[in-house]
CSV table of C-alpha atoms in Angstrom, one decimal:
chain,number,residue,atom,x,y,z
A,1,MET,CA,77.5,105.8,73.0
A,2,ASP,CA,76.8,108.9,75.0
A,3,TYR,CA,77.2,108.4,78.8
A,4,PRO,CA,76.0,110.6,81.7
A,5,GLN,CA,78.6,113.1,82.6
A,6,ALA,CA,80.4,113.6,85.9
A,7,ASP,CA,83.0,116.0,87.3
A,8,ILE,CA,84.8,113.8,89.8
A,9,GLY,CA,85.5,110.0,89.9
A,10,VAL,CA,86.1,107.8,93.0
A,11,PHE,CA,87.6,104.3,93.0
A,12,GLY,CA,86.5,102.4,96.1
A,13,GLY,CA,89.1,100.1,97.7
A,14,SER,CA,88.8,97.1,100.0
A,15,GLY,CA,85.8,97.7,102.2
A,16,LEU,CA,84.4,100.7,100.2
A,17,TYR,CA,81.9,99.3,97.8
A,18,SER,CA,79.4,102.2,97.8
A,19,LEU,CA,79.6,105.9,98.4
A,20,LEU,CA,76.5,107.8,97.1
A,21,GLU,CA,73.0,108.0,98.4
A,22,SER,CA,70.3,106.9,96.0
A,23,PRO,CA,72.6,106.9,93.0
A,24,ALA,CA,71.8,106.2,89.3
A,25,GLU,CA,73.8,103.5,87.6
A,26,VAL,CA,75.3,103.0,84.1
A,27,THR,CA,77.3,100.2,82.5
A,28,VAL,CA,80.2,101.7,80.6
A,29,HIS,CA,81.8,99.8,77.7
A,30,THR,CA,85.4,100.6,76.8
A,31,PRO,CA,87.9,99.6,74.0
A,32,TYR,CA,89.9,97.9,76.7
A,33,GLY,CA,87.3,95.5,77.9
A,34,ASP,CA,84.9,95.6,80.8
A,35,PRO,CA,85.5,97.7,83.9
A,36,SER,CA,85.3,96.2,87.4
A,37,ALA,CA,81.7,97.2,87.9
A,38,PRO,CA,79.0,99.5,86.6
A,39,ILE,CA,79.4,103.1,87.6
A,40,THR,CA,77.1,104.7,90.0
A,41,TYR,CA,76.7,108.5,89.9
A,42,GLY,CA,75.0,111.3,91.9
A,43,GLU,CA,75.7,114.6,93.5
A,44,ILE,CA,78.0,115.5,96.5
A,45,GLY,CA,78.0,119.2,97.4
A,46,GLY,CA,76.8,120.2,94.0
A,47,ARG,CA,79.4,118.2,92.1
A,48,VAL,CA,78.4,115.2,90.0
A,49,VAL,CA,80.5,112.2,91.2
A,50,ALA,CA,81.0,108.8,89.5
A,51,PHE,CA,81.9,105.9,91.8
A,52,MET,CA,83.3,102.4,91.0
A,53,PRO,CA,84.6,99.8,93.4
A,54,ARG,CA,87.9,98.7,91.8
A,55,HIS,CA,87.6,95.1,93.1
A,56,GLY,CA,84.0,94.7,91.9
A,57,THR,CA,80.8,95.1,93.9
A,58,SER,CA,81.5,91.9,95.9
A,59,HIS,CA,85.3,92.1,95.9
A,60,THR,CA,85.7,89.3,93.4
A,61,ILE,CA,88.7,90.8,91.4
A,62,PRO,CA,92.1,90.5,93.1
A,63,PRO,CA,94.6,93.3,92.6
A,64,HIS,CA,96.7,91.7,89.8
A,65,MET,CA,93.6,90.9,87.8
A,66,ILE,CA,91.9,94.4,87.8
A,67,ASN,CA,91.4,95.8,84.3
A,68,TYR,CA,93.0,99.2,85.3
A,69,ARG,CA,92.8,100.5,81.7
A,70,ALA,CA,89.1,99.8,81.4
A,71,ASN,CA,88.4,101.3,84.8
A,72,VAL,CA,90.2,104.6,84.1
A,73,TYR,CA,89.0,104.9,80.5
A,74,ALA,CA,85.4,104.4,81.8
A,75,MET,CA,85.8,107.4,84.0
A,76,LYS,CA,87.2,109.4,81.1
A,77,GLN,CA,84.1,108.4,79.0
A,78,MET,CA,82.0,109.8,81.9
A,79,GLY,CA,83.7,113.1,81.5
A,80,VAL,CA,85.6,112.9,84.7
A,81,SER,CA,88.6,115.3,85.1
A,82,ARG,CA,89.6,114.3,88.6
A,83,ILE,CA,89.8,110.9,90.3
A,84,ILE,CA,90.2,110.2,94.0
A,85,GLY,CA,91.7,106.8,94.8
A,86,PRO,CA,91.3,105.7,98.5
A,87,ASN,CA,92.7,102.3,99.3
A,88,ALA,CA,93.7,100.0,102.1
A,89,CYS,CA,97.5,100.0,102.7
A,90,GLY,CA,100.2,98.7,105.1
A,91,SER,CA,102.7,100.9,106.9
A,92,LEU,CA,106.4,100.5,106.5
A,93,GLN,CA,107.3,103.0,109.2
A,94,ALA,CA,106.6,103.0,112.9
A,95,HIS,CA,105.4,106.6,112.9
A,96,VAL,CA,102.7,105.8,110.3
A,97,LYS,CA,100.1,104.1,112.4
A,98,PRO,CA,97.0,101.9,111.6
A,99,GLY,CA,94.1,104.3,111.3
A,100,ASP,CA,96.2,107.1,109.9
A,101,PHE,CA,95.7,108.5,106.4
A,102,VAL,CA,98.6,109.1,104.0
A,103,VAL,CA,98.1,111.4,101.0
A,104,CYS,CA,100.9,110.1,98.9
A,105,ASP,CA,103.1,112.2,96.6
A,106,GLN,CA,105.3,109.4,95.0
A,107,PHE,CA,105.0,105.7,94.0
A,108,VAL,CA,107.5,103.0,93.4
A,109,ASP,CA,106.3,100.3,91.0
A,110,ARG,CA,107.2,96.7,91.9
A,111,THR,CA,104.4,95.1,89.8
A,112,LYS,CA,104.9,92.9,86.7
A,113,GLY,CA,102.9,92.1,83.6
A,114,ARG,CA,100.1,94.7,84.1
A,115,LYS,CA,98.7,96.6,81.1
A,116,ASP,CA,100.0,100.0,82.2
A,117,THR,CA,99.7,102.3,79.2
A,118,PHE,CA,97.1,103.5,76.7
A,119,TYR,CA,99.8,104.3,74.1
A,120,ASP,CA,101.0,101.0,72.6
A,121,GLY,CA,101.9,102.7,69.2
A,122,PRO,CA,102.3,103.3,66.4
A,123,GLN,CA,102.6,106.8,67.8
A,124,THR,CA,105.2,106.9,70.6
A,125,THR,CA,104.1,108.7,73.7
A,126,HIS,CA,106.1,109.2,76.9
A,127,VAL,CA,104.2,110.9,79.7
A,128,SER,CA,106.2,112.2,82.7
A,129,SER,CA,105.4,110.7,86.0
A,130,ALA,CA,108.0,112.6,88.0
A,131,ASP,CA,105.3,114.0,90.2
A,132,PRO,CA,102.5,111.5,89.8
A,133,TYR,CA,99.8,112.9,92.1
A,134,CYS,CA,97.9,116.1,91.5
A,135,PRO,CA,99.3,118.8,93.8
A,136,THR,CA,96.0,120.7,94.0
A,137,MET,CA,94.0,117.7,95.0
A,138,ARG,CA,96.7,116.6,97.5
A,139,GLN,CA,96.5,120.0,99.2
A,140,VAL,CA,92.7,119.9,99.5
A,141,ALA,CA,92.8,116.4,100.8
A,142,VAL,CA,95.3,117.2,103.5
A,143,GLU,CA,93.7,120.4,104.6
A,144,THR,CA,90.2,118.8,104.7
A,145,ALA,CA,91.5,115.8,106.7
A,146,ARG,CA,93.0,118.1,109.3
A,147,GLU,CA,89.9,120.2,109.5
A,148,LEU,CA,88.0,117.0,110.3
A,149,GLY,CA,90.5,115.9,113.0
A,150,ILE,CA,91.8,113.0,111.0
A,151,SER,CA,95.4,111.9,111.6
A,152,VAL,CA,96.9,112.5,108.1
A,153,HIS,CA,100.5,112.5,106.7
A,154,ASP,CA,101.2,115.1,104.0
A,155,GLY,CA,103.2,113.1,101.4
A,156,GLY,CA,104.7,109.7,101.4
A,157,THR,CA,105.9,107.1,99.0
A,158,VAL,CA,103.8,104.0,98.3
A,159,VAL,CA,105.5,100.9,97.0
A,160,VAL,CA,103.1,98.9,94.8
A,161,ILE,CA,103.6,95.2,94.9
A,162,GLN,CA,102.1,92.7,92.5
A,163,GLY,CA,99.9,90.7,94.9
A,164,PRO,CA,97.9,88.8,95.7
A,165,ARG,CA,100.6,87.6,98.3
A,166,PHE,CA,101.8,89.9,101.0
A,167,SER,CA,105.5,90.7,101.3
A,168,THR,CA,108.1,88.5,103.0
A,169,ARG,CA,109.8,90.0,106.1
A,170,ALA,CA,113.0,90.5,104.0
A,171,GLU,CA,111.1,92.3,101.2
A,172,SER,CA,109.3,94.5,103.8
A,173,ARG,CA,112.5,95.4,105.6
A,174,TRP,CA,114.1,96.3,102.3
A,175,PHE,CA,111.2,98.6,101.4
A,176,ALA,CA,111.3,100.2,104.8
A,177,SER,CA,115.1,100.8,104.6
A,178,GLN,CA,114.5,102.9,101.5
A,179,GLY,CA,112.4,105.3,103.6
A,180,TRP,CA,109.2,104.4,101.9
A,181,GLU,CA,106.1,104.8,104.0
A,182,VAL,CA,103.2,102.8,102.5
A,183,ILE,CA,102.8,99.4,100.8
A,184,ASN,CA,99.8,98.6,98.5
A,185,MET,CA,98.8,96.4,95.5
A,186,THR,CA,96.6,98.7,93.4
A,187,GLN,CA,98.1,102.2,93.1
A,188,TYR,CA,100.0,101.2,89.9
A,189,PRO,CA,99.1,101.5,87.1
A,190,GLU,CA,95.8,103.2,88.2
A,191,SER,CA,97.3,106.5,89.1
A,192,TYR,CA,99.6,106.7,86.1
A,193,LEU,CA,96.9,105.7,83.6
A,194,ALA,CA,94.9,108.7,84.8
A,195,ARG,CA,97.9,111.0,84.1
A,196,GLU,CA,98.1,109.5,80.5
A,197,LEU,CA,94.5,110.7,80.0
A,198,GLU,CA,95.2,114.1,81.6
A,199,ILE,CA,93.0,113.3,84.6
A,200,CYS,CA,94.0,114.6,88.0
A,201,TYR,CA,94.5,111.9,90.5
A,202,CYS,CA,94.8,111.9,94.3
A,203,ASN,CA,95.6,108.8,96.4
A,204,ILE,CA,94.4,108.6,100.0
A,205,SER,CA,96.0,105.6,101.7
A,206,LEU,CA,94.2,104.3,104.8
A,207,ILE,CA,96.7,102.4,106.9
A,208,THR,CA,95.2,99.2,108.1
A,209,ASP,CA,98.3,97.4,109.5
A,210,TYR,CA,102.1,97.4,110.0
A,211,ASP,CA,103.8,95.4,107.2
A,212,ALA,CA,105.7,92.2,108.1
A,213,GLY,CA,109.2,93.8,108.3
A,214,THR,CA,108.2,96.6,110.6
A,215,ALA,CA,109.7,96.2,114.1
A,216,GLY,CA,107.3,94.2,116.4
A,217,ALA,CA,104.8,93.6,113.6
A,218,THR,CA,102.8,90.4,113.3
A,219,PRO,CA,102.2,89.1,109.8
A,220,VAL,CA,99.3,90.8,108.2
A,221,THR,CA,96.1,88.9,107.4
A,222,ASN,CA,93.3,89.8,105.0
A,223,ASP,CA,90.8,89.7,107.8
A,224,GLU,CA,92.8,92.3,109.7
A,225,VAL,CA,93.0,94.6,106.7
A,226,VAL,CA,89.2,94.4,106.1
A,227,ARG,CA,88.4,94.8,109.8
A,228,VAL,CA,90.4,98.1,110.2
A,229,PHE,CA,89.2,99.5,106.9
A,230,ALA,CA,85.6,98.7,107.9
A,231,GLU,CA,86.1,100.5,111.2
A,232,ASN,CA,87.3,103.6,109.3
A,233,THR,CA,84.8,103.5,106.4
A,234,GLU,CA,82.7,106.4,107.8
A,235,LYS,CA,85.9,108.4,108.3
A,236,ILE,CA,86.9,108.0,104.6
A,237,LYS,CA,83.4,108.8,103.5
A,238,SER,CA,83.4,111.9,105.6
A,239,LEU,CA,86.6,113.1,104.1
A,240,LEU,CA,85.3,112.5,100.5
A,241,TYR,CA,82.1,114.3,101.2
A,242,ALA,CA,84.0,117.3,102.6
A,243,MET,CA,86.8,117.2,100.1
A,244,ILE,CA,84.8,117.0,96.8
A,245,PRO,CA,82.9,120.3,97.2
A,246,ALA,CA,86.2,122.0,98.1
A,247,LEU,CA,88.0,121.1,94.9
A,248,PRO,CA,88.4,124.2,92.7
A,249,GLU,CA,86.7,124.3,89.3
A,250,GLU,CA,89.9,125.3,87.5
A,251,ARG,CA,92.8,122.9,86.9
A,252,PRO,CA,96.0,124.9,86.7
A,253,CYS,CA,98.1,121.8,87.6
A,254,LEU,CA,100.5,119.8,85.4
A,255,CYS,CA,98.0,116.9,85.1
A,256,ALA,CA,95.7,118.9,82.8
A,257,THR,CA,98.4,119.3,80.2
A,258,ALA,CA,100.4,116.1,80.7
A,259,LEU,CA,100.4,115.2,76.9
A,260,GLU,CA,102.0,118.4,75.9
A,261,GLY,CA,105.5,117.6,74.6
A,262,ALA,CA,104.9,113.8,75.3
A,263,VAL,CA,104.2,112.7,71.7
A,264,PHE,CA,106.9,112.0,69.2
């Protein structure tokens, strides 16, 4: 089936269930099953943008049950070559405050049992994830955030836990002791699957709380996460609306050629 084509994809996280004004909608079918929701699409600054809430339109899909392969493949079928993945995250370090944005440059995977590759054989394919986030998109995100007066951290490691439970204090202290800045439940395998399809990917972590092991932190609740994200929804939308037109047409980054030398 031929689907409408878009330039840039956005996955909405907790609290971000819509993005575009007066969008069209299409239901995309994939070899990996159904995506989280139909894709809405429309223009932002002259670029055609495809949007999907990764948890579904009413947040009915918990992190460990998201069909990440279907979601990313659906974006590929829409012709998307770049994906922006904003999400709600906890902070593991005191200097990374609730309300801050972190444009991550590394992840640590602590999930289990998730379908995390498109290449199950018989052709063996190993795609490098040494630098998992697009450097071009990261630079544009950071520069645009600063121009908008948003408190943003250039780089940081996100540790991705399985969910749906939050961390124990001991786990949280362990993650913090490694120097990691951000904790989240959805960045893996979403970001890596994009790399396997040679799609550029940029994470924008909106810090909603201090994780349980951070000094002086009270245990996080879902209500608090949603409250802080909702307070900053317009801020993330403003960043996306300014960032998307600023992305260059060309893709000289390593993401665009990720499969070169990866196939045995």
